[in-house]
Amino acid sequence: MSGIDSKGHSMKRVGGEETRQAGSLSVDSWLVAAGRDRQAGAPLNVPMMPASNFVLGTRRVYARNEGVPGWEALEEVLGGLEGGEAVSFASGMAAIAAIFDQIPANALVALPADCYQGVLSLAEAGRSRRGWRIERIAVTDTIGWVRACDVADLIWLESPSNPLLEVADLDTICAAPRKAGAILGVDNTFATPLNQRPLELGADVSVHSATKFIGGHSDLLCGVVIARDASLCADLRRTRVLAGATPGALEAFLATRGVRTLALRLERAQRSAEELAERLDRHAGVSCVRYPGLRSHPTHAAARRQLKGYGTVISFDVKGVATDADGVCRRLKLIQHATSLGAVESTIERRALHHGQEHLPETLLRLSVGIEAVEDLWMDLEQALRAG
Ligand SMILES: *Cc1c(COP(=O)(O)O)cnc(C)c1O
């Protein structure tokens, strides 16, 4: 039993003096106020505009190229959140693929050992088609990452990682000298823009699967890259046009609506996650709880230093064998047995069932805590663990 090293509900700090947006609004206000048309008579929200083409004579010609108005609203909100320019995509993978598309043939690509499977597959395609060399580095191997910065063409970090929730020492790694022309990217999906701002630490790009926390309701696919370098943003936009990796009008609309409540959703879900992580840690049917806020977590110190909050995802091992863990998933009533994370509803799954995740403990469950009442979530977990 190790206990949560509480941040005293960090959203106060995020919204407080330390993080200011363009126009000097706090993050919480920026989420609500940005990306709106304030002219008299304008609708408060940029309306969804399903359109492929426009009457010629204006800036907009064809939606795959210049987009629909909803993109701009979403990009304004997300860019301002992390202090860069946002380029939105059809999914998180489309966003990541656009970055990987900038990497030349025969490049050296550094990836985390605990890496999102889609990204690993993308890099492996680069190995067979473009002669990339791939180096896998443990999330916690700061010296290995610093060394990679010196020689690699793409340095790709995911922090906190999936599903072990290890936090990389981004302060050190992002500040390390990089090979000329290299791109250092951070997949910021698990942290959210409210808990971590990689561009401020020195990353070139920050990426989100907006399918997760930004959308927040399990009803869309969307992705975003945020960068400071204008020519890199132009290259990413060009790739988006050529690949046709554009977000749909409905998705951009829903993602913008979803992100308005991100601060509230995260505050609630994060508070519940801290509570549930502590209780799971004391539960006799659970053998190991991985949550960056627990003092026992291997990268708790980095999490404490770097993240404004510890997030809403908890990974824990059920005592017994795989079928015991499957039984827990089956018996849960409120918590949905489903993949993905970052939504209003809590979801849980056994990660070793996924292709490429066979190295994980077979009883590891990844729980994404939603915004339901914490006591209801705990009752559900208790009954599912007890019946085992
Ligand atoms: C889901 C996810 C992705 C991929 O995003 P999609 O929107 O599903 O394409 C990439 N990275 C992380 C960390 C994710 O959780």
Coordinates of N, CA, C and O and ligand atoms in Angstrom, one line a residue, residues 91-94 96 116 119 158 162 187 189-190 209-212 221-222 341, ligand 1:
S91 N -8.0 11.2 -37.8 CA -7.8 10.3 -36.6 C -6.4 10.6 -36.0 O -5.6 11.3 -36.6
G92 N -6.2 10.0 -34.8 CA -4.9 10.2 -34.2 C -3.8 9.5 -35.1 O -2.7 10.1 -35.3
M93 N -4.1 8.4 -35.7 CA -3.1 7.7 -36.5 C -2.9 8.5 -37.8 O -1.7 8.5 -38.3
A94 N -3.9 9.2 -38.3 CA -3.6 10.0 -39.5 C -2.7 11.2 -39.1 O -1.8 11.5 -39.9
I96 N -0.4 11.1 -36.7 CA 1.0 10.5 -36.5 C 1.6 10.1 -37.9 O 2.8 10.4 -38.1
Y116 N 2.5 2.6 -28.5 CA 1.2 2.4 -29.2 C 1.4 1.5 -30.4 O 2.2 1.7 -31.2
V119 N 1.5 2.8 -34.0 CA 2.7 3.6 -34.3 C 3.9 2.6 -34.6 O 4.7 2.8 -35.5
E158 N 6.0 8.7 -25.9 CA 4.6 8.6 -25.4 C 4.7 8.7 -23.9 O 5.3 7.8 -23.3
N162 N 1.4 3.7 -22.6 CA 0.2 2.8 -22.7 C 0.7 1.4 -22.7 O 1.3 1.0 -23.7
D187 N 3.5 12.0 -28.0 CA 2.1 11.7 -28.1 C 1.6 12.0 -26.7 O 1.9 11.4 -25.7
T189 N -1.6 12.2 -25.8 CA -3.0 11.7 -25.7 C -3.3 11.4 -24.2 O -4.4 11.8 -23.7
F190 N -2.5 10.6 -23.5 CA -2.8 10.2 -22.2 C -2.7 11.3 -21.2 O -3.4 11.3 -20.2
S209 N -4.6 11.8 -30.1 CA -5.8 11.2 -30.6 C -7.0 11.9 -30.0 O -7.3 11.7 -28.8
A210 N -7.6 12.8 -30.7 CA -8.7 13.6 -30.2 C -10.0 12.7 -30.0 O -11.0 13.1 -29.5
T211 N -9.8 11.5 -30.5 CA -10.8 10.4 -30.3 C -11.0 10.2 -28.8 O -12.1 9.8 -28.4
K212 N -10.0 10.5 -28.0 CA -10.0 10.1 -26.6 C -10.5 11.3 -25.8 O -11.7 11.6 -25.8
L221 N -13.9 9.9 -34.4 CA -12.4 9.7 -34.6 C -11.9 11.1 -35.1 O -12.4 11.7 -36.0
C222 N -10.8 11.5 -34.5 CA -10.2 12.8 -34.9 C -8.8 12.8 -34.3 O -8.5 12.1 -33.3
L341 N -10.2 5.0 -24.3 CA -10.1 5.7 -23.0 C -10.5 7.2 -23.2 O -10.7 7.6 -24.3
Ligands
LIG1 C1 -5.9 5.9 -29.6 C2 -4.4 6.4 -29.7 C3 -3.8 6.6 -30.9 C4 -4.5 6.5 -32.2 O1 -5.5 7.4 -32.4 P1 -6.8 7.1 -33.3 O2 -7.7 8.3 -33.1 O3 -7.4 5.8 -32.8 O4 -6.3 6.9 -34.7 C5 -2.5 7.1 -30.8 N1 -1.8 7.2 -29.6 C6 -2.4 6.9 -28.5 C7 -1.6 7.1 -27.2 C8 -3.7 6.5 -28.4 O5 -4.3 6.2 -27.3

